[in-house]
Coordinates of C-alpha atoms and ligand atoms in Angstrom, one line a residue:
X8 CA 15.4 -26.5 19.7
X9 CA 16.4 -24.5 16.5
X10 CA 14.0 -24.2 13.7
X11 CA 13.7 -22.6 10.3
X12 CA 12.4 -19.8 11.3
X13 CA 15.0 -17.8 8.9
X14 CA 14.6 -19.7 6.0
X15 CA 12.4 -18.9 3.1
X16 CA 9.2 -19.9 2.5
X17 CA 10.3 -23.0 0.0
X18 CA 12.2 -24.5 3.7
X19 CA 11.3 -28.3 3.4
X20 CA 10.2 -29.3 6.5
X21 CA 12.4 -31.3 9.0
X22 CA 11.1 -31.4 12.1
X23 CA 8.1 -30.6 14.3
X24 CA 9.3 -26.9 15.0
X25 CA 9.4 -26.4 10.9
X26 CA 5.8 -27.4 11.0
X27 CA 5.1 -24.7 14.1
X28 CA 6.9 -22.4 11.3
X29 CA 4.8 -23.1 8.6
X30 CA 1.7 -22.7 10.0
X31 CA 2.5 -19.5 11.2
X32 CA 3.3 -18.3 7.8
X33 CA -0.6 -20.0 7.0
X34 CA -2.8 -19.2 9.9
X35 CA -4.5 -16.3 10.5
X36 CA -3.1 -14.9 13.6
X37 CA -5.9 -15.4 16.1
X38 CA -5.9 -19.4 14.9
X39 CA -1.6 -19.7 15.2
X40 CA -2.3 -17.9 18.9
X41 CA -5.2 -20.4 19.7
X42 CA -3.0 -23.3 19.4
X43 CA 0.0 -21.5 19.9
X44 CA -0.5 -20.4 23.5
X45 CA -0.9 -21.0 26.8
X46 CA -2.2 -19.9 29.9
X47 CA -1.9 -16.2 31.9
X48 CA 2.7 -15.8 31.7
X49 CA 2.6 -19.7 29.8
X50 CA 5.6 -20.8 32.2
X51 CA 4.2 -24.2 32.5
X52 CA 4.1 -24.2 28.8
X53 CA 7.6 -23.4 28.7
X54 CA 8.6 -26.0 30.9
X55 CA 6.9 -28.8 29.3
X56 CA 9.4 -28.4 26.8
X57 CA 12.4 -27.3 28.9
X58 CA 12.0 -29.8 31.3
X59 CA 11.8 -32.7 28.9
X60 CA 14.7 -31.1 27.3
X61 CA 16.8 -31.2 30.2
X62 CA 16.6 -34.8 30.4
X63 CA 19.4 -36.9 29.1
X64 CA 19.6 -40.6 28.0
X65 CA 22.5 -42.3 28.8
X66 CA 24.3 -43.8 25.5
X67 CA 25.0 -47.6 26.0
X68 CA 27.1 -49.0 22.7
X69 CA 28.6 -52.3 21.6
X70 CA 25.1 -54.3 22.4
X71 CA 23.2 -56.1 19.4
X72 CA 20.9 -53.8 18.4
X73 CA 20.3 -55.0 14.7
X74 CA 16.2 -55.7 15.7
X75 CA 14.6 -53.0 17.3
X76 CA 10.7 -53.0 18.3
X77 CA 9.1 -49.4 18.6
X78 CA 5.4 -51.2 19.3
X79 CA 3.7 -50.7 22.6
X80 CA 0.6 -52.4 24.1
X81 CA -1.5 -49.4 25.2
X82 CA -5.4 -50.5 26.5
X83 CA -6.1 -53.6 24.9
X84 CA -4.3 -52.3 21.6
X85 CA -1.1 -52.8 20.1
X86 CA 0.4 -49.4 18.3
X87 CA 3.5 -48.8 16.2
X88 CA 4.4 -46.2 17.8
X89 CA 4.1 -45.1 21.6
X90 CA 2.3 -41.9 20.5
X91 CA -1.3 -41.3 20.4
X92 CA -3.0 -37.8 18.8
X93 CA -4.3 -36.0 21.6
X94 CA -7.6 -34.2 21.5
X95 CA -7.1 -30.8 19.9
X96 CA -10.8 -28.7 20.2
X97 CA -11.2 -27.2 16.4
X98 CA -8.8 -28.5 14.7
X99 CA -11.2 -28.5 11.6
X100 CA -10.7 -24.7 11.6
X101 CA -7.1 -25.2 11.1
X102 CA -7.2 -27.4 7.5
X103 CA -10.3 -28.3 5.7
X104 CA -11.9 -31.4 7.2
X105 CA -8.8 -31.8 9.6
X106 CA -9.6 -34.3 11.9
X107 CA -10.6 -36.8 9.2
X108 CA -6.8 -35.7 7.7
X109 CA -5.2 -36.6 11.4
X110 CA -6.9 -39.8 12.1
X111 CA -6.1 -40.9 8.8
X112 CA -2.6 -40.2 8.8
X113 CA -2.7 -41.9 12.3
X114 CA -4.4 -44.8 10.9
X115 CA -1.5 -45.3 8.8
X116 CA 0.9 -45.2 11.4
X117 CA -0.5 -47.7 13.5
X118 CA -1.2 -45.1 16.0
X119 CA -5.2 -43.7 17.8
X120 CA -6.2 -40.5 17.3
X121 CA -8.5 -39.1 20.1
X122 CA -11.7 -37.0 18.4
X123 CA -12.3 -33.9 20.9
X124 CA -15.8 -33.7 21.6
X125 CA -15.1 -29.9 20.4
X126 CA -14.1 -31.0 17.0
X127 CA -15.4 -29.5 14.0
X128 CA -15.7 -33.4 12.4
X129 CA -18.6 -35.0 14.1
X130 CA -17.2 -38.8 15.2
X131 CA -19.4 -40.6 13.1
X132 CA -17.6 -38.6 9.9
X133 CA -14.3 -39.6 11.6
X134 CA -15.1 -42.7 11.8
X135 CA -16.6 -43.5 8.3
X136 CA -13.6 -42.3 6.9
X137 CA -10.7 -44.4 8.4
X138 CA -10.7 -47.9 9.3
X139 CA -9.8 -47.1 12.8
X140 CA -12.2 -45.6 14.8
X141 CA -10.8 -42.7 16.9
X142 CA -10.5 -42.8 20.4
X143 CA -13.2 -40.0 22.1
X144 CA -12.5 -37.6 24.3
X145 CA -15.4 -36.3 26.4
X146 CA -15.8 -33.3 29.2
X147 CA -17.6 -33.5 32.0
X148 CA -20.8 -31.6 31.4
X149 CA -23.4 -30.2 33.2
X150 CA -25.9 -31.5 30.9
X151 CA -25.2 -35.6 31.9
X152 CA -28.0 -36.4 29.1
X153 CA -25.6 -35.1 26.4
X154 CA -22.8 -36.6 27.9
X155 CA -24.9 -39.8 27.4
X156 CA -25.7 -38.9 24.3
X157 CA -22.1 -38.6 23.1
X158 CA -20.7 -41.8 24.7
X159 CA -23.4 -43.8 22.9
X160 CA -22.1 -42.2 19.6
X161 CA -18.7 -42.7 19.7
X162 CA -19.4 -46.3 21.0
X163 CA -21.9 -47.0 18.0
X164 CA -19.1 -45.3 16.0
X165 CA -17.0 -47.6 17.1
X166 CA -14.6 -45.8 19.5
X167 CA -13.1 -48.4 22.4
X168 CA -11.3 -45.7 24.8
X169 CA -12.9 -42.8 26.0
X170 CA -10.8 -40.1 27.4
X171 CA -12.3 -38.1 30.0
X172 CA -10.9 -34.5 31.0
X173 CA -10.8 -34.0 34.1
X174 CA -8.4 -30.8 34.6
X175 CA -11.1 -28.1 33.3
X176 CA -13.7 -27.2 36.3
X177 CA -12.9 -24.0 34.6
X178 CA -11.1 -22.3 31.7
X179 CA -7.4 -20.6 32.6
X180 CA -6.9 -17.8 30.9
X181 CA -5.4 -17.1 27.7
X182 CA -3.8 -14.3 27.5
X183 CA -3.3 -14.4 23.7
X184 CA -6.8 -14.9 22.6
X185 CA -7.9 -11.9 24.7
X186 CA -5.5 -9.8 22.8
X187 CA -6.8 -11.6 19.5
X188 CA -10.7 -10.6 20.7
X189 CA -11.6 -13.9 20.3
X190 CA -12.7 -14.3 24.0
X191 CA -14.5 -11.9 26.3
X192 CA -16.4 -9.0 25.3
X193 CA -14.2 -7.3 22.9
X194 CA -15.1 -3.8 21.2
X195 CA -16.1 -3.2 18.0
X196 CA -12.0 -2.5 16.5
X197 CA -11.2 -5.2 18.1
X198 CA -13.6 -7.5 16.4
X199 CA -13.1 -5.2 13.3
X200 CA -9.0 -6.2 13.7
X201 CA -10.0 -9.9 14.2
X202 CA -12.1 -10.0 10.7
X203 CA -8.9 -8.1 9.1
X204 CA -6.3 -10.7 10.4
X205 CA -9.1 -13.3 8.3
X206 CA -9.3 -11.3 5.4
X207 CA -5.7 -11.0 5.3
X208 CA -5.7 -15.2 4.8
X209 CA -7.4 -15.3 1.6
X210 CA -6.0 -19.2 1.4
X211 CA -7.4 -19.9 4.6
X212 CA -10.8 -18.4 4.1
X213 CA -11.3 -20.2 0.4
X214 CA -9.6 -23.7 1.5
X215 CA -11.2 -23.9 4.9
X216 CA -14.0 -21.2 6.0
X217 CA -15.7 -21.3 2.4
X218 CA -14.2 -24.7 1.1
X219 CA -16.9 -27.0 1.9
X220 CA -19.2 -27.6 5.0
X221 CA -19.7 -25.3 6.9
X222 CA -17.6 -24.6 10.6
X223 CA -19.9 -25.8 13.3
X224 CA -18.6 -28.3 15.9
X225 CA -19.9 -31.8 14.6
X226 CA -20.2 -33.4 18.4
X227 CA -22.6 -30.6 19.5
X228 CA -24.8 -29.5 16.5
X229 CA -27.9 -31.4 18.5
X230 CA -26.9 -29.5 21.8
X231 CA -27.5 -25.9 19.4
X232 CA -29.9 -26.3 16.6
X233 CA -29.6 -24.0 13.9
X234 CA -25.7 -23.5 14.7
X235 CA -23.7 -22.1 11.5
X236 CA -20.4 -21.0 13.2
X237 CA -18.1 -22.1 16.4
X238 CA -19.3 -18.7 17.8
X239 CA -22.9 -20.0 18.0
X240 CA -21.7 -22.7 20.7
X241 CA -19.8 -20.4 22.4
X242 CA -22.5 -19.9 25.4
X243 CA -23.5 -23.2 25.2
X244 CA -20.1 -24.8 25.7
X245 CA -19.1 -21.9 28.2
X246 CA -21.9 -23.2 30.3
X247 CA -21.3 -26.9 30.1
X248 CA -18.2 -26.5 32.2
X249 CA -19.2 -28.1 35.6
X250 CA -17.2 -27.1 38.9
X251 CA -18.7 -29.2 40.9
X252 CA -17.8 -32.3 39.6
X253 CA -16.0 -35.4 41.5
X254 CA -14.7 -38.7 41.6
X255 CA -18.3 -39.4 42.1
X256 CA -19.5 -38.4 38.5
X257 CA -16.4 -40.6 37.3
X258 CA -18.0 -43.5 38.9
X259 CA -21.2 -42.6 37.0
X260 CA -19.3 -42.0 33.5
X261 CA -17.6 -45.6 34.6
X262 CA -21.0 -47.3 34.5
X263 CA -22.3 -45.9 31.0
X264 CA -19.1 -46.6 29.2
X265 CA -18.5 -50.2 28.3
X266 CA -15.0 -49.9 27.2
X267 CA -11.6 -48.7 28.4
X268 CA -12.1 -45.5 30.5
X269 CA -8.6 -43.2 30.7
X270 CA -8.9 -39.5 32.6
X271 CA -6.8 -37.0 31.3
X272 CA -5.5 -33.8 33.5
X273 CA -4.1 -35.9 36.2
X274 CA -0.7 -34.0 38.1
X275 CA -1.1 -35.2 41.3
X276 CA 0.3 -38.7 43.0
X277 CA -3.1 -39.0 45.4
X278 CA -5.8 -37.8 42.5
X279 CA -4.1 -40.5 40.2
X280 CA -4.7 -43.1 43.3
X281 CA -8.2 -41.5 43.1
X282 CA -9.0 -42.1 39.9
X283 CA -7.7 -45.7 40.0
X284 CA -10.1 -46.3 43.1
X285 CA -12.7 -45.5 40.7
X286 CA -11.8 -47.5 38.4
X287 CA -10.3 -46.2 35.2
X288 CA -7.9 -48.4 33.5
X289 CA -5.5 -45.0 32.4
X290 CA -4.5 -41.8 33.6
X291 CA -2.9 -39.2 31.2
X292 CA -0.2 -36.9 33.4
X293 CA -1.3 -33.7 31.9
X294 CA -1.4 -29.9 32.7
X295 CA -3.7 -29.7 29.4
X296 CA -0.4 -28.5 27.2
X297 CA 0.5 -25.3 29.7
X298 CA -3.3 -24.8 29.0
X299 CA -5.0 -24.3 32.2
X300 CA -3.3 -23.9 35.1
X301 CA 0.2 -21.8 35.0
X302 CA 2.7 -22.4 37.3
X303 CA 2.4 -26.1 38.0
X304 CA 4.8 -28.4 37.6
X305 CA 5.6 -29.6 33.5
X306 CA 4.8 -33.3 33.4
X307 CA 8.1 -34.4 33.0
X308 CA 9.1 -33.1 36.7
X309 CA 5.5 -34.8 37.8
X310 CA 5.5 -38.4 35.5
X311 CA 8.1 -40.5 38.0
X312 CA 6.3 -40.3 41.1
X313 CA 2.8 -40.6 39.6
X314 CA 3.8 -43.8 37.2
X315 CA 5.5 -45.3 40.9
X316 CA 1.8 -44.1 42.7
X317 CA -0.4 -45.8 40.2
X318 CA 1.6 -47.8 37.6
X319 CA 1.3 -51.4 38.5
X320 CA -2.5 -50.5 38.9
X321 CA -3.6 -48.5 36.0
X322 CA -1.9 -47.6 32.6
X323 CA 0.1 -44.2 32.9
X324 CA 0.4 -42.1 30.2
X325 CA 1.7 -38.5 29.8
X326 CA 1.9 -35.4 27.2
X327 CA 3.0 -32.3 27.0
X328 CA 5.9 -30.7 24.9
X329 CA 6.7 -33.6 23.1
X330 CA 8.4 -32.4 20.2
X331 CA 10.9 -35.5 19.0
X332 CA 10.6 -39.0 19.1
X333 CA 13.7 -38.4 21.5
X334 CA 11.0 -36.9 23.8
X335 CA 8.9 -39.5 23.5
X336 CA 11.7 -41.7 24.8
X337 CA 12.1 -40.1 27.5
X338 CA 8.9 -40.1 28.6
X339 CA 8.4 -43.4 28.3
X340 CA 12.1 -43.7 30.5
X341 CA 10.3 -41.5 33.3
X342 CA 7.3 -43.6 33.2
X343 CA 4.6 -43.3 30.7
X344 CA 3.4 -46.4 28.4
X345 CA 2.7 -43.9 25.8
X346 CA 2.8 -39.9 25.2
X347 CA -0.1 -37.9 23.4
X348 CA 1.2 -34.9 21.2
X349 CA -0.8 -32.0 20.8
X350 CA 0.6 -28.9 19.1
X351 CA 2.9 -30.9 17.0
X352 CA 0.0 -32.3 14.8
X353 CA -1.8 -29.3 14.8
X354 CA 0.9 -27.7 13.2
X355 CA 1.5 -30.2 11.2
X356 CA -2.1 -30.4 9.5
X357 CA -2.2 -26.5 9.4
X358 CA 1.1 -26.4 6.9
X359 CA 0.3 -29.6 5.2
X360 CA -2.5 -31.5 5.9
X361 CA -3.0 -35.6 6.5
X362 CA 0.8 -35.5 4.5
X363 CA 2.4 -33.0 7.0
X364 CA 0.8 -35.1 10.2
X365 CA 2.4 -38.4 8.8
X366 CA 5.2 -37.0 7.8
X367 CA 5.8 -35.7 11.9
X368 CA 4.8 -39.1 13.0
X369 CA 7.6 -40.8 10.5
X370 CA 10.5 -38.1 11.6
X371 CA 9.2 -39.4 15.3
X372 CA 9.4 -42.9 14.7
X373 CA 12.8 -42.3 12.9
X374 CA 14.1 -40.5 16.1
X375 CA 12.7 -43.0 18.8
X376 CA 14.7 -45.8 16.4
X377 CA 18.4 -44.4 16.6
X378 CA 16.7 -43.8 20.4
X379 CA 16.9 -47.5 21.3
X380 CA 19.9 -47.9 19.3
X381 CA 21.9 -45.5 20.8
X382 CA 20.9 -46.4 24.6
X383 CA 21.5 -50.2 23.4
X384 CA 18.1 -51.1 23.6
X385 CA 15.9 -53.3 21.1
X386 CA 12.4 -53.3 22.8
X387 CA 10.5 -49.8 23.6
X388 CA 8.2 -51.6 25.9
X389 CA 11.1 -52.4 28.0
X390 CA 12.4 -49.0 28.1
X391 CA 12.8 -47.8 32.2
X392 CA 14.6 -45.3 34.2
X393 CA 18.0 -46.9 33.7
X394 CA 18.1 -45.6 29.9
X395 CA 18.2 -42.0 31.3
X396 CA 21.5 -40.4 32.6
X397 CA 21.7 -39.9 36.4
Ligands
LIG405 C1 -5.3 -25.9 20.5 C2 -5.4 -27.0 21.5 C3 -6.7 -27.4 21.8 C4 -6.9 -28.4 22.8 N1 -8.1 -29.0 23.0 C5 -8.3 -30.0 23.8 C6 -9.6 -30.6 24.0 O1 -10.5 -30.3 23.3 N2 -9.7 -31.6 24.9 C7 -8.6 -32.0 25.7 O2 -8.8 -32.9 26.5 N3 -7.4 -31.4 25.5 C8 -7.2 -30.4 24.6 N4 -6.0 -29.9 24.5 C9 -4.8 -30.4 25.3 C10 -4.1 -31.5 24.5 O3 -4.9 -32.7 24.4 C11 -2.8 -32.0 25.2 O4 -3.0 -32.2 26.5 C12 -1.7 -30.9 25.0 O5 -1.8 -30.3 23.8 C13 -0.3 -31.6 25.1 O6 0.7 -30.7 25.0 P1 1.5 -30.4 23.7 O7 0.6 -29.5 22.8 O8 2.7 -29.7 24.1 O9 1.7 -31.7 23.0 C14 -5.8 -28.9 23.5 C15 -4.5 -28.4 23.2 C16 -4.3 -27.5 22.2 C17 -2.9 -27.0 21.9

């Protein structure tokens, strides 16, 4: 996909990729890189996007096409849009107060957003502010009492889906932020580099390191009292990573969380029959956004067989380099109910805040309407495998 990446700075944004442009311009470069990236060579990252792009619709004309329904029913909810904002960890380092800026331009959408329990916005703030209350996403953590602890505040905030990740027994490796120093051990020029690239954002550091509360990650300021920066939960969070868990610990999460229950991470036909013998009502085909591991399939190669594995018993959702509402089409075509975007929001609030996310979400919905137009369809939710070219 072209994008205005030669354009001056005064470009008015068109599409997601103009968004990916303007934060760049915005972000220091260790923050652009953080969301940015992917894991060790990011092939799977690249083929998120290349794979969905190599799809085609097949163009059906002459059909009555005059009403045209974009809604989907996705876990008990009905949203304007098949879309949902994925969980993006930190996202309140990107503009000030971000995730309350995202779930409010989601609220006006008509479409969830999911709080990460590594936001910067605890879910309670989140919450207050919208009348929607996000969906949460949780990790499996070593410490199960915190785990409890956070399901029973997003429920008492008022979240109905909980998102469990399930594809991070550990962290792949990012080759960016090693460059960046902002993993490992990195030497003192490297961190001296790092505080340079900040220094170099004054806008950044008055709007959003200085511009109000301070950066600690809402979800976990119980976990590690006294906290004033992300880097204080580093260890903490490193830690909470568990290897060893199982279907098993799903069963338990299953038990302590009274509303719809969706695992996230899912690339595999027989762990998505898993997880529906446990019980979840969702599964999210995801490689975590090219995030974890490389060289596994792009979720648009592994959607069709998983939605024909598990579809008639759970919801099947999917994400992944969704960057049009022509994407989102054809994800839904391959199988899902509904797509989370990552990135695209992230750089959408980076380079303009709550208006920039809405605006991306409009320029979708736009796209997924001359979508069922042009493949002579009228209802999304009936959207299959015969709108795609074979
Ligand atoms: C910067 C960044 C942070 C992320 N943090 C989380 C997270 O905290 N929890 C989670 O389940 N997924 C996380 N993800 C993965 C996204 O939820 C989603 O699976 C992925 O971004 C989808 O791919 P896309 O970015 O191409 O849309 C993150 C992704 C990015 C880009």
């Amino acid at each position: 996909m072209r994008y205005a990446a030669d354009r001056p700075l005064g470009v008015a944004p068109a599409t997601v990729l103009d968004y990916r442009e303007l934060a760049r311009r915005r972000l220091p470069r260790q923050l652009f890189d953080y969301v940015d990236g992917g894991a060790y060579e990011e092939a799977t990252m690249r083929a998120n996007v290349a794979d969905l792009e190599a799809v085609l619709l097949r163009q059906v004309v002459m059909r009555d096409v005059s009403a045209r329904d974009p809604s989907v029913e996705v876990l008990g909810q009905r949203l304007a849009l098949p879309i949902v904002l994925g969980p993006v960890g930190l996202a309140g380092m990107l503009a000030p107060r971000a995730e309350v800026q995202v779930a409010r331009a989601a609220e006006a959408a008509g479409v969830p957003f999911v709080e990460s329990t590594v936001s910067i916005c605890p879910v309670e703030e989140v919450a207050e502010a919208t009348g929607a209350p996000p969906w949460f996403q949780l990790y499996v953590m070593r410490d199960r009492g915190y785990a409890e602890d956070l399901m029973a505040r997003a429920a008492a905030a008022g979240s109905r889906v909980l998102v469990l990740t399930i594809d991070l027994a550990v962290v792949g490796a990012r080759h960016r932020d090693t460059r960046n120093a902002v993993v490992g051990s990195p030497g003192r020029w490297a961190r001296l580099r790092r505080g340079l690239d900040l220094v170099a954002h004054p806008r950044w550091i008055a709007t959003v390191a200085l511009g109000g509360r301070p950066l600690t990650f809402g979800n976990l300021e119980k976990a590690v009292p006294g906290a004033r920066s992300p880097a204080d939960f580093k260890d903490w969070v490193d830690a909470q990573f568990d290897p060893s868990v199982t279907w098993e610990d799903v069963a338990w999460i299953r038990d302590n969380w009274e509303g719809r229950l969706v695992v996230k991470g899912v690339l595999d036909p027989d762990d998505a029959r898993r997880a529906a013998d446990a019980g979840v009502d969702g599964v999210v085909v995801s490689n975590h956004g090219g995030r974890q591991l490389d060289a596994v399939p792009s979720t648009a190669r592994a959607l069709p067989e998983i939605a024909d594995a598990v579809g008639d018993r759970v919801e099947v959702l999917a994400d992944g380099g969704v960057r049009t509402g022509l994407d989102v089409v054809k994800m839904v075509a391959l199988g899902a109910r509904a797509v989370l975007i990552g990135r695209p929001w992230a750089w959408a609030v980076a380079a303009r805040g709550e208006a920039g996310v809405r605006h991306v979400l409009a320029v979708m919905g736009a796209d997924i309407d001359t979508a069922l137009a042009l493949t002579g369809q009228t209802s999304l939710a009936a959207v299959d495998r015969t709108a795609l070219w074979r």
